[in-house]
PDB file of N, CA, C and O in Angstrom:
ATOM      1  N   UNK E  82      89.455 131.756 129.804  1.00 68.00           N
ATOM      2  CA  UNK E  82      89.153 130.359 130.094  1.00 68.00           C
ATOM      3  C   UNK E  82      90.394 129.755 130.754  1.00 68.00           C
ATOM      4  O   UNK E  82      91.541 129.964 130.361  1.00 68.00           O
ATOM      5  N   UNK E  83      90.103 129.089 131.656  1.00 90.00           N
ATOM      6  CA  UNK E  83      91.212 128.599 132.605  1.00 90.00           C
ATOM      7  C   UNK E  83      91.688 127.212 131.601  1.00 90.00           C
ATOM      8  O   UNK E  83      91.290 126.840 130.497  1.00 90.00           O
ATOM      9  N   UNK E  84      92.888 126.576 132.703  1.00 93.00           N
ATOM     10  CA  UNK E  84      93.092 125.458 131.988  1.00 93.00           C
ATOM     11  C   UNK E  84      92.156 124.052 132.488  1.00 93.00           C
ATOM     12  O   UNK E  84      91.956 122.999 131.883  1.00 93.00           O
ATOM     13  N   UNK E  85      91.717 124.478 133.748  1.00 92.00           N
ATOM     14  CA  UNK E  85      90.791 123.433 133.924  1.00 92.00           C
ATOM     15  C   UNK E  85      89.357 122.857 133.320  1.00 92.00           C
ATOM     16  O   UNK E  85      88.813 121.754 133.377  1.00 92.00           O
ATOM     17  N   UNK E  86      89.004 124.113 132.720  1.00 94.00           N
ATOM     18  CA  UNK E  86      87.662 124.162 132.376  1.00 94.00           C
ATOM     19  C   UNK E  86      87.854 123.512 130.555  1.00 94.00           C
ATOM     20  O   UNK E  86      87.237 122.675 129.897  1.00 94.00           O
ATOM     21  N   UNK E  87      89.163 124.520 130.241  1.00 94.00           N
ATOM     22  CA  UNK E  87      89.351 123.987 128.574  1.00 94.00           C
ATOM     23  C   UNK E  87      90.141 122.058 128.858  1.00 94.00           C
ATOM     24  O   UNK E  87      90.040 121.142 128.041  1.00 94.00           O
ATOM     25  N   UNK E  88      90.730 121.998 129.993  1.00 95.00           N
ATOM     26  CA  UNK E  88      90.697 120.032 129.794  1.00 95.00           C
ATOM     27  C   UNK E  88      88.865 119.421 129.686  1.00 95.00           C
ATOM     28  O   UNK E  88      88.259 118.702 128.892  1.00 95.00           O
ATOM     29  N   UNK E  89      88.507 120.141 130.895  1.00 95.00           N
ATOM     30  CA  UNK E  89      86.701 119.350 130.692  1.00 95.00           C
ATOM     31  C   UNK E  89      86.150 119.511 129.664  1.00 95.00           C
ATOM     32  O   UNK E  89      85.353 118.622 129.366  1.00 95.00           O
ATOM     33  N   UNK E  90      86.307 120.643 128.712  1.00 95.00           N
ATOM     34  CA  UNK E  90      85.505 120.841 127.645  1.00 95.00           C
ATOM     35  C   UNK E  90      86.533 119.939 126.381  1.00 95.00           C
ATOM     36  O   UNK E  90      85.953 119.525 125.377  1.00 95.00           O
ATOM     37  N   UNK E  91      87.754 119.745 126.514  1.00 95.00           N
ATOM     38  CA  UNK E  91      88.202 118.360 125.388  1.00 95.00           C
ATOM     39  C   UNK E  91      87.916 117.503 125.590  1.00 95.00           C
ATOM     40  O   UNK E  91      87.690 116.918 124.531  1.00 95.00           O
ATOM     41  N   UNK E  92      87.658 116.653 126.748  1.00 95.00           N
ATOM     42  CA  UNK E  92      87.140 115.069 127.507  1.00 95.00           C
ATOM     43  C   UNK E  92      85.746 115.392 126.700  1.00 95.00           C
ATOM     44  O   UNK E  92      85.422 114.858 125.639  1.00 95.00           O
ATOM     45  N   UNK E  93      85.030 116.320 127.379  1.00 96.00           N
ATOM     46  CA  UNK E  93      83.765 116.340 126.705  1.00 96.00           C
ATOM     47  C   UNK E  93      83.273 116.013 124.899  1.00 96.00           C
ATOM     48  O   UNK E  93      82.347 115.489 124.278  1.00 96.00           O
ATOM     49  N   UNK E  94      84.271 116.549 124.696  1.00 96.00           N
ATOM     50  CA  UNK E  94      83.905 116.404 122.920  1.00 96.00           C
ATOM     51  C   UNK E  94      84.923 115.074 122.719  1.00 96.00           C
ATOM     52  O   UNK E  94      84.283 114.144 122.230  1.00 96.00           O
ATOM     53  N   UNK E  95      85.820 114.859 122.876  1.00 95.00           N
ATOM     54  CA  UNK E  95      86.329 113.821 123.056  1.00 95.00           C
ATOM     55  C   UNK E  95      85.486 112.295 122.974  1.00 95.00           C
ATOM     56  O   UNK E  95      85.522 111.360 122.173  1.00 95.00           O
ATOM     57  N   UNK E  96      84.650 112.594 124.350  1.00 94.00           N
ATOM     58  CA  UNK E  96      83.476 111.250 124.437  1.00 94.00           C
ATOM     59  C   UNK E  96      82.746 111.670 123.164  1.00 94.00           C
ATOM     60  O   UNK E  96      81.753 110.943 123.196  1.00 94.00           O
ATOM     61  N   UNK E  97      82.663 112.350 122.160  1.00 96.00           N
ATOM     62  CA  UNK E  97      81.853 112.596 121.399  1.00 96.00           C
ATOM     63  C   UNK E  97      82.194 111.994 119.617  1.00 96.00           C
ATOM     64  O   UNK E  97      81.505 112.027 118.597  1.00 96.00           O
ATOM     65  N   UNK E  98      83.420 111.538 119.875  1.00 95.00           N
ATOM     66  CA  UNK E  98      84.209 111.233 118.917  1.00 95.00           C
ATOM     67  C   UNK E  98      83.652 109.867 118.724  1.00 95.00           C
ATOM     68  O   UNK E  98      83.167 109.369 119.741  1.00 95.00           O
ATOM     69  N   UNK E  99      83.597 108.762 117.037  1.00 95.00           N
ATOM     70  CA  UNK E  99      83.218 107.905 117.318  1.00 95.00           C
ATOM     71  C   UNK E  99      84.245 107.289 116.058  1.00 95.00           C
ATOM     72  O   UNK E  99      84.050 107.253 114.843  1.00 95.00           O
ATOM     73  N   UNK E 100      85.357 106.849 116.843  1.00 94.00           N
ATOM     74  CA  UNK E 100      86.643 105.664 116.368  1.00 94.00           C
ATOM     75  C   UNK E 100      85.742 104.717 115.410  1.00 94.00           C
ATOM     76  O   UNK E 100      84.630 104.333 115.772  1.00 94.00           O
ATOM     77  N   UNK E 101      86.324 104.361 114.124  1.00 95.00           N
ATOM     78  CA  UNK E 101      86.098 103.603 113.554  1.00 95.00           C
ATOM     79  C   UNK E 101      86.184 102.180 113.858  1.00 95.00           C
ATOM     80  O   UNK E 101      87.094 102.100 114.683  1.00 95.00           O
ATOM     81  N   UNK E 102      85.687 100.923 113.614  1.00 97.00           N
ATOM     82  CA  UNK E 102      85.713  99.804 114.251  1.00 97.00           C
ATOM     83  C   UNK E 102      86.809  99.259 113.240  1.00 97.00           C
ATOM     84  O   UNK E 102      86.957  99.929 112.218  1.00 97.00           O
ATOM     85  N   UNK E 103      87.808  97.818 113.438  1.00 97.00           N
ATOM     86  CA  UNK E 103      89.054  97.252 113.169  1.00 97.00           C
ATOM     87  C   UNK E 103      88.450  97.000 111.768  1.00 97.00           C
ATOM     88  O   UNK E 103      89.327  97.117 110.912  1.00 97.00           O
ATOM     89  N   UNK E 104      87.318  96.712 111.289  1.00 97.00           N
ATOM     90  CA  UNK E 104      86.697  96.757 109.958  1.00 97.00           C
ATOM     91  C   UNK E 104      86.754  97.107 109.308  1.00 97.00           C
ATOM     92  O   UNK E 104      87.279  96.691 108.276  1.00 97.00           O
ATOM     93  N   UNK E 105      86.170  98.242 109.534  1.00 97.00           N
ATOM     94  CA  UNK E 105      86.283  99.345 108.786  1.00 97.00           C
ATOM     95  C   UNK E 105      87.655 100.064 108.525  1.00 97.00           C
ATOM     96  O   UNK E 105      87.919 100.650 107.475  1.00 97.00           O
ATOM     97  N   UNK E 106      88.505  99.949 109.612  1.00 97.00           N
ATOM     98  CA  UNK E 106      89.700 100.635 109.054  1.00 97.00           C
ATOM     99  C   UNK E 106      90.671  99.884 108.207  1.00 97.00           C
ATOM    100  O   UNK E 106      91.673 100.412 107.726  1.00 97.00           O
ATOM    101  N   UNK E 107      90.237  98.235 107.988  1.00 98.00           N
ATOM    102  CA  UNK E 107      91.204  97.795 107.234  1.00 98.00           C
ATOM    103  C   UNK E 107      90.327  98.182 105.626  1.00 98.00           C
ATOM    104  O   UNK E 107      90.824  98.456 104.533  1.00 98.00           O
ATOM    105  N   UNK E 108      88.908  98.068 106.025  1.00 98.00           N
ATOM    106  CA  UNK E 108      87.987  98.211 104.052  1.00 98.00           C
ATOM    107  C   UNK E 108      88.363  99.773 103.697  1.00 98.00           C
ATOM    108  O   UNK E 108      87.944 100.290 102.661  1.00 98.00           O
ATOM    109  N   UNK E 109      89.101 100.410 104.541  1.00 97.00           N
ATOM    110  CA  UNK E 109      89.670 101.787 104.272  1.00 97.00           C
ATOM    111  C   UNK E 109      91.285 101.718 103.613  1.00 97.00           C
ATOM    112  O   UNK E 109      91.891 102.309 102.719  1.00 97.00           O
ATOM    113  N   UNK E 110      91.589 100.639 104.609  1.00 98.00           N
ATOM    114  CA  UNK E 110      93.315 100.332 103.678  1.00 98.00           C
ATOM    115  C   UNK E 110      93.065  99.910 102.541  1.00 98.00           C
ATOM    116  O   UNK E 110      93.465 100.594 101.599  1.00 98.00           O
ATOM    117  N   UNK E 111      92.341  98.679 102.271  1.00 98.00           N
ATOM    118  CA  UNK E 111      92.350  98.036 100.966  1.00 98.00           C
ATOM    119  C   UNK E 111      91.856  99.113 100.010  1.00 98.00           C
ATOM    120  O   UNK E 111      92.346  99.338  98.903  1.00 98.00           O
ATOM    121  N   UNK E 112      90.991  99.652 100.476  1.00 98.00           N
ATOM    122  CA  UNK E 112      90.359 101.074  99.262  1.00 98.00           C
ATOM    123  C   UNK E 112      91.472 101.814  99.153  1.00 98.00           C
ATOM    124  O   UNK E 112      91.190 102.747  98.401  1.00 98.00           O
ATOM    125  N   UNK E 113      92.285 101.872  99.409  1.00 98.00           N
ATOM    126  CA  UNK E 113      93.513 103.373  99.107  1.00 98.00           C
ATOM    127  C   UNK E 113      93.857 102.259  98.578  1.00 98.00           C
ATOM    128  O   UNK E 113      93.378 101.954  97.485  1.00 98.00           O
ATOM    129  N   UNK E 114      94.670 101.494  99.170  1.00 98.00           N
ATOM    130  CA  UNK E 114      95.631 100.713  98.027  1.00 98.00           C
ATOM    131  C   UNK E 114      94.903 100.244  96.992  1.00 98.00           C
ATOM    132  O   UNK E 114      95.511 100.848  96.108  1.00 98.00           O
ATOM    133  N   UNK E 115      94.306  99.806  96.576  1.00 98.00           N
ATOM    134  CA  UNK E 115      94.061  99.987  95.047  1.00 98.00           C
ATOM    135  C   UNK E 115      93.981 101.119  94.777  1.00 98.00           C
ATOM    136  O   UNK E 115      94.841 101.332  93.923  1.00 98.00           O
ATOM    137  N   UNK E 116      93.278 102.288  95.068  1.00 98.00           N
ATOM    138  CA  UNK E 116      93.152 103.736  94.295  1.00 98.00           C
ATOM    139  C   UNK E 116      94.953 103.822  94.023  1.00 98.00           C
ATOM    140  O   UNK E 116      95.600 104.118  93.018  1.00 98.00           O
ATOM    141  N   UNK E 117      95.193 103.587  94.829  1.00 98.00           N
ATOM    142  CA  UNK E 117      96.723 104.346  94.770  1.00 98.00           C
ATOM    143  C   UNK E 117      97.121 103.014  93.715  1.00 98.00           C
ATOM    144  O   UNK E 117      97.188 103.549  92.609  1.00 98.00           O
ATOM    145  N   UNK E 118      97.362 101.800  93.573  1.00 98.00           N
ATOM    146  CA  UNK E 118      97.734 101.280  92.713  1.00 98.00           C
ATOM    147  C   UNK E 118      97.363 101.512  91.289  1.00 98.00           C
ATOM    148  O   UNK E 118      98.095 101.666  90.311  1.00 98.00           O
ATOM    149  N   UNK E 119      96.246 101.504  91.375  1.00 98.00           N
ATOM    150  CA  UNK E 119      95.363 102.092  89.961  1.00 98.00           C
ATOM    151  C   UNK E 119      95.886 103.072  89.109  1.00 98.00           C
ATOM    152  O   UNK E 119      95.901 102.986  87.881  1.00 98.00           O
ATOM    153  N   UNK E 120      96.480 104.360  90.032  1.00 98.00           N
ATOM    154  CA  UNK E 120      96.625 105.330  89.653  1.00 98.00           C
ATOM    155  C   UNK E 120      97.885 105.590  89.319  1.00 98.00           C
ATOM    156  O   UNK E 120      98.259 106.454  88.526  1.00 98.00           O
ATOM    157  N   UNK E 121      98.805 104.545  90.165  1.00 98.00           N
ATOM    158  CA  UNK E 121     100.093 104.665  89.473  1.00 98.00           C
ATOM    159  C   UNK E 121     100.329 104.016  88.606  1.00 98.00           C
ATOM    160  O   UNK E 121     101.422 104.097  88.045  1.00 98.00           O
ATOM    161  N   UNK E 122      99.224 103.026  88.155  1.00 98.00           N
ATOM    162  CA  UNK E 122      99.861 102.626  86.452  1.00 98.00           C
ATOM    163  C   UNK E 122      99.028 102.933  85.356  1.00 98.00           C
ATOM    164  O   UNK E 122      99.051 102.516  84.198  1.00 98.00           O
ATOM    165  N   UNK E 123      98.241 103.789  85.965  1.00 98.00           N
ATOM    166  CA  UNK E 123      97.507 105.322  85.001  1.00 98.00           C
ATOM    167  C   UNK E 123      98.624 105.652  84.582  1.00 98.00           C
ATOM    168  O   UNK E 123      99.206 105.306  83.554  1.00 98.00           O
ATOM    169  N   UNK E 124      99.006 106.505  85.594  1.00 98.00           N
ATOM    170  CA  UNK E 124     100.584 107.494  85.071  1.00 98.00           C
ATOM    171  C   UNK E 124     101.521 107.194  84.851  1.00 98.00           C
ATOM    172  O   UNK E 124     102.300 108.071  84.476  1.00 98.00           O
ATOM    173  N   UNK E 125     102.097 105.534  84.965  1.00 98.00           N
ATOM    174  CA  UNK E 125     102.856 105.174  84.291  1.00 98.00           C
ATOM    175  C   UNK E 125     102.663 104.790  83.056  1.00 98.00           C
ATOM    176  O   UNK E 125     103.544 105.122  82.263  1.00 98.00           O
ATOM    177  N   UNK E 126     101.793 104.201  82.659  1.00 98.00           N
ATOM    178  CA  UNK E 126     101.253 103.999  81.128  1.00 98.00           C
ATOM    179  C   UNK E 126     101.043 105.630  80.174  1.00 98.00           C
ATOM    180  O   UNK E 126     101.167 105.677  78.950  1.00 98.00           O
ATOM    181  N   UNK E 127     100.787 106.575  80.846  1.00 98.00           N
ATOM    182  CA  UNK E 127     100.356 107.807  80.438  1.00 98.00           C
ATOM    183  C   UNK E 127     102.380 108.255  80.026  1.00 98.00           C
ATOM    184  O   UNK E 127     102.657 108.541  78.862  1.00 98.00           O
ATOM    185  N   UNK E 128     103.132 108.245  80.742  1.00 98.00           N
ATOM    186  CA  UNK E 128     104.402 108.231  80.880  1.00 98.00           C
ATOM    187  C   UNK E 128     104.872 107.818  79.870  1.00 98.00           C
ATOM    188  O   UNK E 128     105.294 108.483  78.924  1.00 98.00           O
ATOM    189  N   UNK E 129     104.820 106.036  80.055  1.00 97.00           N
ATOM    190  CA  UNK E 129     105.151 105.526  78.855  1.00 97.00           C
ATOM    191  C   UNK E 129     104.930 106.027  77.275  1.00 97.00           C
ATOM    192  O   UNK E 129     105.635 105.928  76.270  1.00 97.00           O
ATOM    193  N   UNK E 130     103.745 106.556  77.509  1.00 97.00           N
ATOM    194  CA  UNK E 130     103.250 106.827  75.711  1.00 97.00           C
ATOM    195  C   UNK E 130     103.522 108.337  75.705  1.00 97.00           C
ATOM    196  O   UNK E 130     103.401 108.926  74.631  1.00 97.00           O
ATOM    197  N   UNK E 131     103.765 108.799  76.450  1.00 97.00           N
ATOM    198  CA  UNK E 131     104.211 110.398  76.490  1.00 97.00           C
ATOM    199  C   UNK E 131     106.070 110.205  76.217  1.00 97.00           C
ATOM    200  O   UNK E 131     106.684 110.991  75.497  1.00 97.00           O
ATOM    201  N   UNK E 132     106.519 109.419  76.699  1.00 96.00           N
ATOM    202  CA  UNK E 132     107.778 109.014  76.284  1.00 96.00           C
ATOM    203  C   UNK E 132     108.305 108.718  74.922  1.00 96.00           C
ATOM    204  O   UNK E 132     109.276 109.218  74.353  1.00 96.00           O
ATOM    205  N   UNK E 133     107.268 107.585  74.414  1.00 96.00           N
ATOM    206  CA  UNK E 133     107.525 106.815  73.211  1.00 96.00           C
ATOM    207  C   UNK E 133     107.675 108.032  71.730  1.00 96.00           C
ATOM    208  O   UNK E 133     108.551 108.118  70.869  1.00 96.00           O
ATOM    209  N   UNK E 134     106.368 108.859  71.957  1.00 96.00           N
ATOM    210  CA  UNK E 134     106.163 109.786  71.228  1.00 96.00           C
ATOM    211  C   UNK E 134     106.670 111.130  70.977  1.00 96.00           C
ATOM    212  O   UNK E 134     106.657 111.878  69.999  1.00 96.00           O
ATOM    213  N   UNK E 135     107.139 111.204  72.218  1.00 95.00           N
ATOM    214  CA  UNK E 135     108.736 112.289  72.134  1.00 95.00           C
ATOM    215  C   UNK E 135     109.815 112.031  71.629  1.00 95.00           C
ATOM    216  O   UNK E 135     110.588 112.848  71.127  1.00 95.00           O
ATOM    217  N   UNK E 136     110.049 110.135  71.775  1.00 94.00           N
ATOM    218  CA  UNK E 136     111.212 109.897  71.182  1.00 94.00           C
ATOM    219  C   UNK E 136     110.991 109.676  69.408  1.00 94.00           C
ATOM    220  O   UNK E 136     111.876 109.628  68.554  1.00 94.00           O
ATOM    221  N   UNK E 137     109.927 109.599  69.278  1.00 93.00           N
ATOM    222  CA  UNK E 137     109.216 109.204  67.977  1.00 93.00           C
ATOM    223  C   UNK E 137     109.402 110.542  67.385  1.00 93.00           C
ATOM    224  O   UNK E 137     109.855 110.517  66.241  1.00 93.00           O
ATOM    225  N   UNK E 138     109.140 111.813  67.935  1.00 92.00           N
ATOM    226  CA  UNK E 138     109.445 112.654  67.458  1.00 92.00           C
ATOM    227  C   UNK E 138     110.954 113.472  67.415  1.00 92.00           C
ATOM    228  O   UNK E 138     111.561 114.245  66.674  1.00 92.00           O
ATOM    229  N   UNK E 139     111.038 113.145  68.020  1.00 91.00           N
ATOM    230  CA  UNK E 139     112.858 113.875  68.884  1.00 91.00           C
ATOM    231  C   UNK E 139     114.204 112.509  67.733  1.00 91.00           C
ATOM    232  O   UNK E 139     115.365 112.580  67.329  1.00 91.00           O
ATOM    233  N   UNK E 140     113.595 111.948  67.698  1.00 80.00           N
ATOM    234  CA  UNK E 140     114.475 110.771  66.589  1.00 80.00           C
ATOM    235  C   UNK E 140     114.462 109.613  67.286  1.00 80.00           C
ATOM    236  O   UNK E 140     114.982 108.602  66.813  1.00 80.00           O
TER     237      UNK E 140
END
């Protein structure tokens, strides 16, 4: 396959691609950031009491 034919065949699938609209990619930010907030004070609370109870045991 030449290089001309493999550029037409990326343009081609290329037009085939369908970009998310400015909407949607911010209701995609706000969804991670909470998951991701959520989850780090999962594991910090999980931390915390995994801490407390080592020291509870450890003296």
């Amino acid at each position: 396959m030449n290089l001309g034919t493999h550029i037409r065949n990326a343009k081609i699938e290329l037009s085939k691609v369908i970009f998310p609209t400015k909407g949607q990619v911010k209701q995609a930010y706000i969804s991670v950031v909470i998951v991701v907030t959520v989850i780090a004070a999962f594991l910090a609370l999980i931390d915390l009491i995994m801490s407390s109870v080592m020291s509870a045991i450890l003296g």
